[in-house]
mmCIF file of N, CA and C in Angstrom:
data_model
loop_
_atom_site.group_PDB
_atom_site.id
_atom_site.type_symbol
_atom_site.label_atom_id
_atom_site.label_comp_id
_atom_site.label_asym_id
_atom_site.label_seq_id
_atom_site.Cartn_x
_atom_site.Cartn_y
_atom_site.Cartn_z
ATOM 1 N N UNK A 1 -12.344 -17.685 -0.836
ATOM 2 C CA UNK A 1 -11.971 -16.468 -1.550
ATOM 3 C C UNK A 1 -10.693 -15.893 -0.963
ATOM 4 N N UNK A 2 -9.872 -15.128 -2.040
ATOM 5 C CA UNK A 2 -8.484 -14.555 -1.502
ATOM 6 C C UNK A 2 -9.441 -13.286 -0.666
ATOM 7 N N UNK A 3 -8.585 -13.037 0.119
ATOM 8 C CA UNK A 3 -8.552 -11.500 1.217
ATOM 9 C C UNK A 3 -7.313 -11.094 1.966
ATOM 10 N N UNK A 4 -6.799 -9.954 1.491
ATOM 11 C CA UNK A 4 -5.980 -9.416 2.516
ATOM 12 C C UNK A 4 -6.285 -8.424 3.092
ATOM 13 N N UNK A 5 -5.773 -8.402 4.672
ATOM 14 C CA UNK A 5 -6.191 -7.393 5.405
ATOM 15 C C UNK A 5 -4.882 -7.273 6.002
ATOM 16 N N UNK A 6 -4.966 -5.941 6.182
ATOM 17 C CA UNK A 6 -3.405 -4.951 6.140
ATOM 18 C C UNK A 6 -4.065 -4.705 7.961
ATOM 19 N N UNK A 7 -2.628 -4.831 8.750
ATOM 20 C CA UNK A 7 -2.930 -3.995 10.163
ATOM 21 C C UNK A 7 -1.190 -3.260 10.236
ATOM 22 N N UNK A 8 -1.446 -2.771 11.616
ATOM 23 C CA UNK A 8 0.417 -2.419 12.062
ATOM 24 C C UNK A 8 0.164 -0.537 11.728
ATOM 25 N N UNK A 9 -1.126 -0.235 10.857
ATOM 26 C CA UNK A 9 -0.231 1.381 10.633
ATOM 27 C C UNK A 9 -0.864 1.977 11.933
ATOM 28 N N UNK A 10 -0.427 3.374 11.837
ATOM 29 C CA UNK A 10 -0.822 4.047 12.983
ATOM 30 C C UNK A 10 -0.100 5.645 12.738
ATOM 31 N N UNK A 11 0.243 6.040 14.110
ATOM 32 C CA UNK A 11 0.866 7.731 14.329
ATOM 33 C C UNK A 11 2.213 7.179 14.362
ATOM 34 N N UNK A 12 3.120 7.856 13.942
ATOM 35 C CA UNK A 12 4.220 7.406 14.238
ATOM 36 C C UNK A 12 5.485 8.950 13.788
ATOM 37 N N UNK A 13 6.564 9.428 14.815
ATOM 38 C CA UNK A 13 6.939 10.625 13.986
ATOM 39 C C UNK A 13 7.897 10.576 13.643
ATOM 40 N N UNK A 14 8.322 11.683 12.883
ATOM 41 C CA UNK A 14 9.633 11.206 11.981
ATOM 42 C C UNK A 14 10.587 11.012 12.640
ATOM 43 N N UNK A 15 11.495 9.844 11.670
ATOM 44 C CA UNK A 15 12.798 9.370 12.199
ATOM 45 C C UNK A 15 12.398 7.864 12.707
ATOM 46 N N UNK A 16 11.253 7.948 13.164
ATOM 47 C CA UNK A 16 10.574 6.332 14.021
ATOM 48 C C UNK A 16 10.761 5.352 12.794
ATOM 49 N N UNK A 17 10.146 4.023 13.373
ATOM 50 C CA UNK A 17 9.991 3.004 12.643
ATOM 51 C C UNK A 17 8.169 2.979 13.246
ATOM 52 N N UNK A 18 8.093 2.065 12.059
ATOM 53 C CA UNK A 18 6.436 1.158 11.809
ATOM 54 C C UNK A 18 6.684 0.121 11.283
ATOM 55 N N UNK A 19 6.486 -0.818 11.836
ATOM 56 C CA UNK A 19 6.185 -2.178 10.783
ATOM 57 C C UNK A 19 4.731 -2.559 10.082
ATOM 58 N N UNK A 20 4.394 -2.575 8.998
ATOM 59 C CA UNK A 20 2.861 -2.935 8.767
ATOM 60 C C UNK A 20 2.823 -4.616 8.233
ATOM 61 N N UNK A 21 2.098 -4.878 8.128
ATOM 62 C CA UNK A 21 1.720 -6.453 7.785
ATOM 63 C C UNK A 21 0.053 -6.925 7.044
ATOM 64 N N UNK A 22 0.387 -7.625 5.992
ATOM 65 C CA UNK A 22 -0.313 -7.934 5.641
ATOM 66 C C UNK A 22 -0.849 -9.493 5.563
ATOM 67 N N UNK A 23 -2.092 -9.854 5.808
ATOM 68 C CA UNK A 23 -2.181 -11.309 6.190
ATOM 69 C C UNK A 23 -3.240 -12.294 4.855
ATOM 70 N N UNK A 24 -2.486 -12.869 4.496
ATOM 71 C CA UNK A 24 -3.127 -13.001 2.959
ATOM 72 C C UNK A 24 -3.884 -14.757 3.316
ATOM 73 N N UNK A 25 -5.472 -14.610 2.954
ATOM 74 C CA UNK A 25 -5.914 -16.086 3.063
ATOM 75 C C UNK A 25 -6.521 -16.632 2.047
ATOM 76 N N UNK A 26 -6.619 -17.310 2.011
ATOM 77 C CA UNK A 26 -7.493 -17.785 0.324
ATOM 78 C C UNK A 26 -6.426 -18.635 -0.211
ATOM 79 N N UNK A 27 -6.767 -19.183 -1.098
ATOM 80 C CA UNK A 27 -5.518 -19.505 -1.987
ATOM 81 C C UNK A 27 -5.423 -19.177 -3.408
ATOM 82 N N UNK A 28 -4.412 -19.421 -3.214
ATOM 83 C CA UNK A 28 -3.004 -18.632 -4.452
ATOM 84 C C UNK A 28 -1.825 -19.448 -4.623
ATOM 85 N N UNK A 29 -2.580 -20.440 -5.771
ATOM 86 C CA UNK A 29 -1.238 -21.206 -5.968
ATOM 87 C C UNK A 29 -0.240 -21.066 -7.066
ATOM 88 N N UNK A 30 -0.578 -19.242 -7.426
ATOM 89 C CA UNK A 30 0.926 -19.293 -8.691
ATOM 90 C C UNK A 30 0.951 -17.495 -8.175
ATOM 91 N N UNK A 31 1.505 -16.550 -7.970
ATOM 92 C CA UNK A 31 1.653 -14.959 -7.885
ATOM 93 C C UNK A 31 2.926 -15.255 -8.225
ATOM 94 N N UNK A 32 2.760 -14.052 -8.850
ATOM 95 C CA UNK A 32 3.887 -13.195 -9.794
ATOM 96 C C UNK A 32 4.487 -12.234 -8.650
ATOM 97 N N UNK A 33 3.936 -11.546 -7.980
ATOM 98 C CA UNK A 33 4.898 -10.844 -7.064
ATOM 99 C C UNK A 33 3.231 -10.568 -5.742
ATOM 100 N N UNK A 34 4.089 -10.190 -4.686
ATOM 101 C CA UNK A 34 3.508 -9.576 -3.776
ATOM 102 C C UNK A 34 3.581 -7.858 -3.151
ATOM 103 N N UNK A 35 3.282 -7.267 -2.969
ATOM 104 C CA UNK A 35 4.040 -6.113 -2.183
ATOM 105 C C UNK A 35 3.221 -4.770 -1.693
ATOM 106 N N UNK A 36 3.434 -3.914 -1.788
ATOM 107 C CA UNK A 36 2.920 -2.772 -1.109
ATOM 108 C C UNK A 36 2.939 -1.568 -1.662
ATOM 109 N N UNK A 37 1.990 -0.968 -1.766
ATOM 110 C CA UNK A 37 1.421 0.606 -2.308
ATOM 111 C C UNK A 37 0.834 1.571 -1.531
ATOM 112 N N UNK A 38 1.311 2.654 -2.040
ATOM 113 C CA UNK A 38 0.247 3.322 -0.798
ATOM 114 C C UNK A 38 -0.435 4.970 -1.755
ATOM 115 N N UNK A 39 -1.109 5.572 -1.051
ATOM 116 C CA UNK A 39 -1.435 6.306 -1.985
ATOM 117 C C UNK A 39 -2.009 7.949 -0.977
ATOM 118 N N UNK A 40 -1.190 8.843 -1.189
ATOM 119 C CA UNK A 40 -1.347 10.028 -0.171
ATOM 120 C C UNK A 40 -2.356 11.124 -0.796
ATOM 121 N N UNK A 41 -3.186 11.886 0.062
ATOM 122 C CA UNK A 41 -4.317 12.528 -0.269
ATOM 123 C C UNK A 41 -4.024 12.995 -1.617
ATOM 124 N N UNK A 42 -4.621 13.868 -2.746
ATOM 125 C CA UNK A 42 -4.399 14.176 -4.093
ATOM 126 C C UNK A 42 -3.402 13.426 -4.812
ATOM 127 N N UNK A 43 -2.865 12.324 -4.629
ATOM 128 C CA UNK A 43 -1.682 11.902 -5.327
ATOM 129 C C UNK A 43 -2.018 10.577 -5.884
ATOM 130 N N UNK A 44 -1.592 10.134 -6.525
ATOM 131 C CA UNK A 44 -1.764 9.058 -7.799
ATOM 132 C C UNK A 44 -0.761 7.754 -6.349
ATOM 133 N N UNK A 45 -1.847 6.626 -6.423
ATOM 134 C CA UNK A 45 -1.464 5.273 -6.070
ATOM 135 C C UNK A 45 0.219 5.060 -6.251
ATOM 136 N N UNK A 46 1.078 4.826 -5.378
ATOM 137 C CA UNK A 46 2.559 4.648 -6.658
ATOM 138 C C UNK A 46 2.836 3.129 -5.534
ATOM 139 N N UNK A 47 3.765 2.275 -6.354
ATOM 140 C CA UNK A 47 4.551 1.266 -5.431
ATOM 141 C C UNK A 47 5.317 1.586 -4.766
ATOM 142 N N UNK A 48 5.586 0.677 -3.306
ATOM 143 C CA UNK A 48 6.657 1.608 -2.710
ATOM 144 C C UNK A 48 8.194 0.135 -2.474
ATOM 145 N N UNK A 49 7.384 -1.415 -2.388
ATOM 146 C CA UNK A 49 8.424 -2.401 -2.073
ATOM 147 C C UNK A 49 7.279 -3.268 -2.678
ATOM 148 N N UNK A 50 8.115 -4.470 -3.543
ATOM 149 C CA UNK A 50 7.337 -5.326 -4.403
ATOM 150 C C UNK A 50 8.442 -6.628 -3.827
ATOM 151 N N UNK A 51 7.286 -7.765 -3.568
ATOM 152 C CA UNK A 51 8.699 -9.156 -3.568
ATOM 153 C C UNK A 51 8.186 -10.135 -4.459
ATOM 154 N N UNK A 52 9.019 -10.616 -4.963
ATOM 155 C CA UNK A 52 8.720 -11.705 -6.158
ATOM 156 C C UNK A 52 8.303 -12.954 -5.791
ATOM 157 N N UNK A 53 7.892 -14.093 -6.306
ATOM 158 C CA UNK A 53 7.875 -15.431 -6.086
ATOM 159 C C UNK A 53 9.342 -16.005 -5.852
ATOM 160 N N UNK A 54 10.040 -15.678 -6.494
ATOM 161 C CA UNK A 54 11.633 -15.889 -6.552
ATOM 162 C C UNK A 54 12.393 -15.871 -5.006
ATOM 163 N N UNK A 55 11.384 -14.349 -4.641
ATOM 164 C CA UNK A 55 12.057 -13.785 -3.770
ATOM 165 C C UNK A 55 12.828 -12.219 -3.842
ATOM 166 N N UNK A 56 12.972 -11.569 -5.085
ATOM 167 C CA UNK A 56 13.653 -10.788 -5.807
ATOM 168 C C UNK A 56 12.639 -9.482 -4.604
ATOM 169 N N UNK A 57 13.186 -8.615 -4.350
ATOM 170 C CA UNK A 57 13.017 -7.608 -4.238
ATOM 171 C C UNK A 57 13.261 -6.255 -4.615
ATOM 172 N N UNK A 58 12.138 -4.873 -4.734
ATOM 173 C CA UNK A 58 12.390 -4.235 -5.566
ATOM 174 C C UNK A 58 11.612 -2.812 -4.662
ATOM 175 N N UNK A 59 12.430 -1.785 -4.683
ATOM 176 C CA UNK A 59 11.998 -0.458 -3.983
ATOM 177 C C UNK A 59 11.828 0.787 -4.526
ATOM 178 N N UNK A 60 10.732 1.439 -4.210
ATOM 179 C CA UNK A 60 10.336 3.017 -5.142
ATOM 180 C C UNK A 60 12.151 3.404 -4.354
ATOM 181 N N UNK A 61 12.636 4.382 -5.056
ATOM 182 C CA UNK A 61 13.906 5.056 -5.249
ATOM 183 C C UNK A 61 13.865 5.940 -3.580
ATOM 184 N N UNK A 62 12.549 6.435 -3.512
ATOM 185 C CA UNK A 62 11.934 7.216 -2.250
ATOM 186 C C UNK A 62 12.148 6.192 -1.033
ATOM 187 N N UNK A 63 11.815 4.825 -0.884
ATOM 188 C CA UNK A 63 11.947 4.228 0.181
ATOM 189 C C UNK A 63 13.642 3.555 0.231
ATOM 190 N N UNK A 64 14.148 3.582 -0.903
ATOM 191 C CA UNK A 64 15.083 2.474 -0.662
ATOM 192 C C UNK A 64 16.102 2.925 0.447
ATOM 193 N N UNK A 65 16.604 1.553 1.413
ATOM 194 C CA UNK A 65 17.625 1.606 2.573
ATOM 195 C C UNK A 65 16.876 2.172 3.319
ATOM 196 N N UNK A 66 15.707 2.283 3.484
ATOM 197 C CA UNK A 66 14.407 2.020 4.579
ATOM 198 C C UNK A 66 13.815 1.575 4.955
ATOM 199 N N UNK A 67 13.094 1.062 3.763
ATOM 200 C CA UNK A 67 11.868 0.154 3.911
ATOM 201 C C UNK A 67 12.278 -0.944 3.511
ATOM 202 N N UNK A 68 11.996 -1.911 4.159
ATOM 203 C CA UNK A 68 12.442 -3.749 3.768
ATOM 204 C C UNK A 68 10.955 -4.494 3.808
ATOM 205 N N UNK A 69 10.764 -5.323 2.739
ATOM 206 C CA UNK A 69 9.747 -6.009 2.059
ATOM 207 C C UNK A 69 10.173 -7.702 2.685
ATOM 208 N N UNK A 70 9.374 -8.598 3.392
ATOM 209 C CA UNK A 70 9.354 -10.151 3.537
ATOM 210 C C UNK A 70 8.255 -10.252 3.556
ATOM 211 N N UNK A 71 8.188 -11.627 3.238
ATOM 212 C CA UNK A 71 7.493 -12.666 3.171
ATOM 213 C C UNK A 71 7.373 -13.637 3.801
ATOM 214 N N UNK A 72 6.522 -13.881 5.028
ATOM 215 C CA UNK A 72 6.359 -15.009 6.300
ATOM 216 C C UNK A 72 5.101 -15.697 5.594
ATOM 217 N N UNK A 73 6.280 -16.972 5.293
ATOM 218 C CA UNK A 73 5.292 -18.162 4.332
ATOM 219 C C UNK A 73 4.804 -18.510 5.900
ATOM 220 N N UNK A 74 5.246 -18.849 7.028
ATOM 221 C CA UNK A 74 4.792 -19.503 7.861
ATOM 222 C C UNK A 74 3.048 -18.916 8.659
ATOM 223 N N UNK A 75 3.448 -17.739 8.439
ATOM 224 C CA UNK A 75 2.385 -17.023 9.235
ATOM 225 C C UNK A 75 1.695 -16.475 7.854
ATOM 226 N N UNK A 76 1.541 -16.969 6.757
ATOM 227 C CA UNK A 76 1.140 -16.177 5.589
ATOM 228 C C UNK A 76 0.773 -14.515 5.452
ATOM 229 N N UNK A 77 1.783 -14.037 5.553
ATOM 230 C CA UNK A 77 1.892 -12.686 6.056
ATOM 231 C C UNK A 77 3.202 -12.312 4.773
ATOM 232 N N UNK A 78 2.781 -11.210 4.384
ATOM 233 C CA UNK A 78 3.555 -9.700 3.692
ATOM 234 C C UNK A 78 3.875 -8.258 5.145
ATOM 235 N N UNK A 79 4.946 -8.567 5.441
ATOM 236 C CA UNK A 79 5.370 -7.710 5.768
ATOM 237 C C UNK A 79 5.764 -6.164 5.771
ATOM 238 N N UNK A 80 5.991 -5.626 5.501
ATOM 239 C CA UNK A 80 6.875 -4.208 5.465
ATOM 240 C C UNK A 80 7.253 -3.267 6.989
ATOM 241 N N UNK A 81 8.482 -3.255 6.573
ATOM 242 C CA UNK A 81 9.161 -2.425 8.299
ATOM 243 C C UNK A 81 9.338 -1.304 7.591
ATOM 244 N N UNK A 82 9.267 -0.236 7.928
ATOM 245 C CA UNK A 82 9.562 1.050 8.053
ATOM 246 C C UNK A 82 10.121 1.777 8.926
ATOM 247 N N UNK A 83 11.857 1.984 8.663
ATOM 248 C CA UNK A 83 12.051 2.828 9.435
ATOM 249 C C UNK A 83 12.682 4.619 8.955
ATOM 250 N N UNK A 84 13.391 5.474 9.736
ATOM 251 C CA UNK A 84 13.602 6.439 9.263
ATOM 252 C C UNK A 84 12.778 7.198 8.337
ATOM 253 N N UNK A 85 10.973 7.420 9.108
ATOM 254 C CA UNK A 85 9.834 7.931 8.541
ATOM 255 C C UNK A 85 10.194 9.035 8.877
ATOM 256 N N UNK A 86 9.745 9.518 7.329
ATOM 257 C CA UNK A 86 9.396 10.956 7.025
ATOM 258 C C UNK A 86 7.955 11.986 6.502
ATOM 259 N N UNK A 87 7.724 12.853 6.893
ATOM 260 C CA UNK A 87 6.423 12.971 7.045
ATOM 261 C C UNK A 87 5.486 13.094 5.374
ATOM 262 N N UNK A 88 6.446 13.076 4.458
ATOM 263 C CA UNK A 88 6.308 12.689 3.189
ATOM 264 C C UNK A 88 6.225 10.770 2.882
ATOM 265 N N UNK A 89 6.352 10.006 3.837
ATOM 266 C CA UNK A 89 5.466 8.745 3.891
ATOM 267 C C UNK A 89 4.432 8.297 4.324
ATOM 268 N N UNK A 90 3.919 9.604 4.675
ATOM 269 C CA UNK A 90 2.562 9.650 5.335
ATOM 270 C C UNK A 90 1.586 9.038 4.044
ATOM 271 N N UNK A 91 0.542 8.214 3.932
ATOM 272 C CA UNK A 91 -0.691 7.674 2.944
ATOM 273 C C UNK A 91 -1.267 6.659 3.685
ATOM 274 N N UNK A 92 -2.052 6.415 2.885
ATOM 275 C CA UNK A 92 -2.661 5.070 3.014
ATOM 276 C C UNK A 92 -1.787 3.895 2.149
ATOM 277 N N UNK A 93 -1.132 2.855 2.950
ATOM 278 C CA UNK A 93 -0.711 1.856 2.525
ATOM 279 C C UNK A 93 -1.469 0.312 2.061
ATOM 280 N N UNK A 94 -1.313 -0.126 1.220
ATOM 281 C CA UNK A 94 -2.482 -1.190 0.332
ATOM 282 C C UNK A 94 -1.500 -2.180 -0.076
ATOM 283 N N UNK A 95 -1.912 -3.222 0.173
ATOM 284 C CA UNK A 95 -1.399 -4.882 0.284
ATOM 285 C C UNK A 95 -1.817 -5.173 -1.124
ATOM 286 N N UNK A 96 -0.836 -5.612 -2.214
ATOM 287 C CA UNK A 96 -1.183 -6.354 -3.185
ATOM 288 C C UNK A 96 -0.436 -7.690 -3.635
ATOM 289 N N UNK A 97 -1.590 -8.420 -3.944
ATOM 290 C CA UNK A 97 -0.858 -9.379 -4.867
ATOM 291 C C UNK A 97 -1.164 -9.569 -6.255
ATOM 292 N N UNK A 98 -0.293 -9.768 -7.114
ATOM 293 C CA UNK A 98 -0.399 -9.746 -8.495
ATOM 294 C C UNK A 98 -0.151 -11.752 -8.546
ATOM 295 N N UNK A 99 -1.557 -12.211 -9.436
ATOM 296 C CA UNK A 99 -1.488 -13.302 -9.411
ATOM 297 C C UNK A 99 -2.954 -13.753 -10.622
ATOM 298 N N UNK A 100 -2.885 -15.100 -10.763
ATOM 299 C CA UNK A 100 -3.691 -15.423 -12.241
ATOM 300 C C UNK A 100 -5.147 -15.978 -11.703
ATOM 301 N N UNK A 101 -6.074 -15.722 -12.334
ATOM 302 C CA UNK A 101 -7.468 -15.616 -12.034
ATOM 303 C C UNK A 101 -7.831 -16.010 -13.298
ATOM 304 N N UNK A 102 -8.955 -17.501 -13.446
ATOM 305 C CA UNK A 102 -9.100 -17.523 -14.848
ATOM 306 C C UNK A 102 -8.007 -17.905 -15.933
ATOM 307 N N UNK A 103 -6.956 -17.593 -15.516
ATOM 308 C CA UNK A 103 -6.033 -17.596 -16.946
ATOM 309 C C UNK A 103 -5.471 -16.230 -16.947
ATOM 310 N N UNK A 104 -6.055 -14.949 -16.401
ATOM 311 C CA UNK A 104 -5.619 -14.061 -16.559
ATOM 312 C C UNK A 104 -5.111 -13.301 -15.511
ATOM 313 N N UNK A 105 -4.355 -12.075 -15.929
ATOM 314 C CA UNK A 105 -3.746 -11.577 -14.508
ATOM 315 C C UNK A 105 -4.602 -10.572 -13.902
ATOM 316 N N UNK A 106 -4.590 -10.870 -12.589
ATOM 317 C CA UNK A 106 -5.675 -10.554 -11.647
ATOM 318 C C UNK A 106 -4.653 -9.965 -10.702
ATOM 319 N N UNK A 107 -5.413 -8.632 -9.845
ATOM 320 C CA UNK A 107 -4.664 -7.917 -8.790
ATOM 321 C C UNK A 107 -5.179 -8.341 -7.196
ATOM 322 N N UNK A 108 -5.423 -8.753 -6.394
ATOM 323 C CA UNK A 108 -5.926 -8.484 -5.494
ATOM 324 C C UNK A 108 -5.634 -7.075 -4.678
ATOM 325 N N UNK A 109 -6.239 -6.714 -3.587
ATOM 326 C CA UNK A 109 -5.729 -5.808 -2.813
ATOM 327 C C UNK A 109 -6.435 -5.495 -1.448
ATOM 328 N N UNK A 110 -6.026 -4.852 -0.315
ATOM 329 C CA UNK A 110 -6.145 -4.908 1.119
ATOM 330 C C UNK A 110 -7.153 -3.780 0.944
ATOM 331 N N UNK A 111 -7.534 -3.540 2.146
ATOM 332 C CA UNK A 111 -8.421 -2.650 2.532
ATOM 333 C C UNK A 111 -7.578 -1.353 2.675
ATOM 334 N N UNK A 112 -6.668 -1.326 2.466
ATOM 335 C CA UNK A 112 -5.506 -0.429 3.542
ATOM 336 C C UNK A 112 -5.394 -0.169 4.687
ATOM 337 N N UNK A 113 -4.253 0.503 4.988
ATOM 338 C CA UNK A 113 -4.056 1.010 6.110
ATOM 339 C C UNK A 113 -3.463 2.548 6.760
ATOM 340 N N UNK A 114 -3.894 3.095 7.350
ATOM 341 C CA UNK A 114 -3.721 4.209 7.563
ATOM 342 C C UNK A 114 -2.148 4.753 7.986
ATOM 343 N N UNK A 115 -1.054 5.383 7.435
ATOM 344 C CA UNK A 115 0.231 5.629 8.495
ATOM 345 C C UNK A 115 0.625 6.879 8.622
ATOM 346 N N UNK A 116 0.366 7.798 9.243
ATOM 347 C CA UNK A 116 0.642 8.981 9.482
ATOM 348 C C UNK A 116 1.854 9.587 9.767
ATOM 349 N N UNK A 117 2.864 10.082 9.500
ATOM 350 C CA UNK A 117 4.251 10.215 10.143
ATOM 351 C C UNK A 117 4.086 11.750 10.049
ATOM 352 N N UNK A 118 4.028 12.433 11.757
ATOM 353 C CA UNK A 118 3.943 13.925 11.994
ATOM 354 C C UNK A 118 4.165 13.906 13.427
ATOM 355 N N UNK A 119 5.208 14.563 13.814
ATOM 356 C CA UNK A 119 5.634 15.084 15.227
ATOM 357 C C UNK A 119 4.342 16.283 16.074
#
């Protein structure tokens, strides 16, 4: 069975960096993209860095020239670095992959992870 499990978040205060990582096992031999969501107390789930099969990368407007999205085929790992946190990136961050199940498109997703950014 696919599973990802997200580690790396933590306390961290503004201006810092975090790197989080996600470690994807199972197999998945066709995804449409990979990437990362997160979702802060009362607020609606949003994307924050998506990477393609291609490779194409793509950033909420809020993270971009911050946050950088890879992909370690070697260590089968989804990445995300975070730096220049602000305490408005504070959520829970969630590992997804968008990929075909059946024939159809299927989401997976992480357990999350917790990242707090507050001095």
């Amino acid at each position: 069975q696919v599973q990802l499990v997200e580690s790396g978040g933590g306390l961290v205060q503004p201006g810092g960096s975090l790197t989080i990582s996600c470690a994807v096992s199972g197999s998945i031999f066709t995804f449409y993209s990979m990437g990362w969501y997160r979702q802060a107390p009362g607020k609606q789930r949003e994307s924050v860095a998506i990477i393609t099969s291609g490779g194409s990368t793509n950033y909420a407007d809020s993270v971009k020239g911050r946050f950088t999205i890879s992909r370690d085929n070697a260590k089968n790992t989804v990445d995300l670095q975070m730096n220049s946190l602000k305490p408005e990136d504070t959520a829970v961050y969630y590992c997804n992959v968008h990929t075909l199940r059946l024939g159809l498109p299927y989401y997976y997703w992480g357990q999350g992870t917790q990242v707090t950014v507050s001095s």
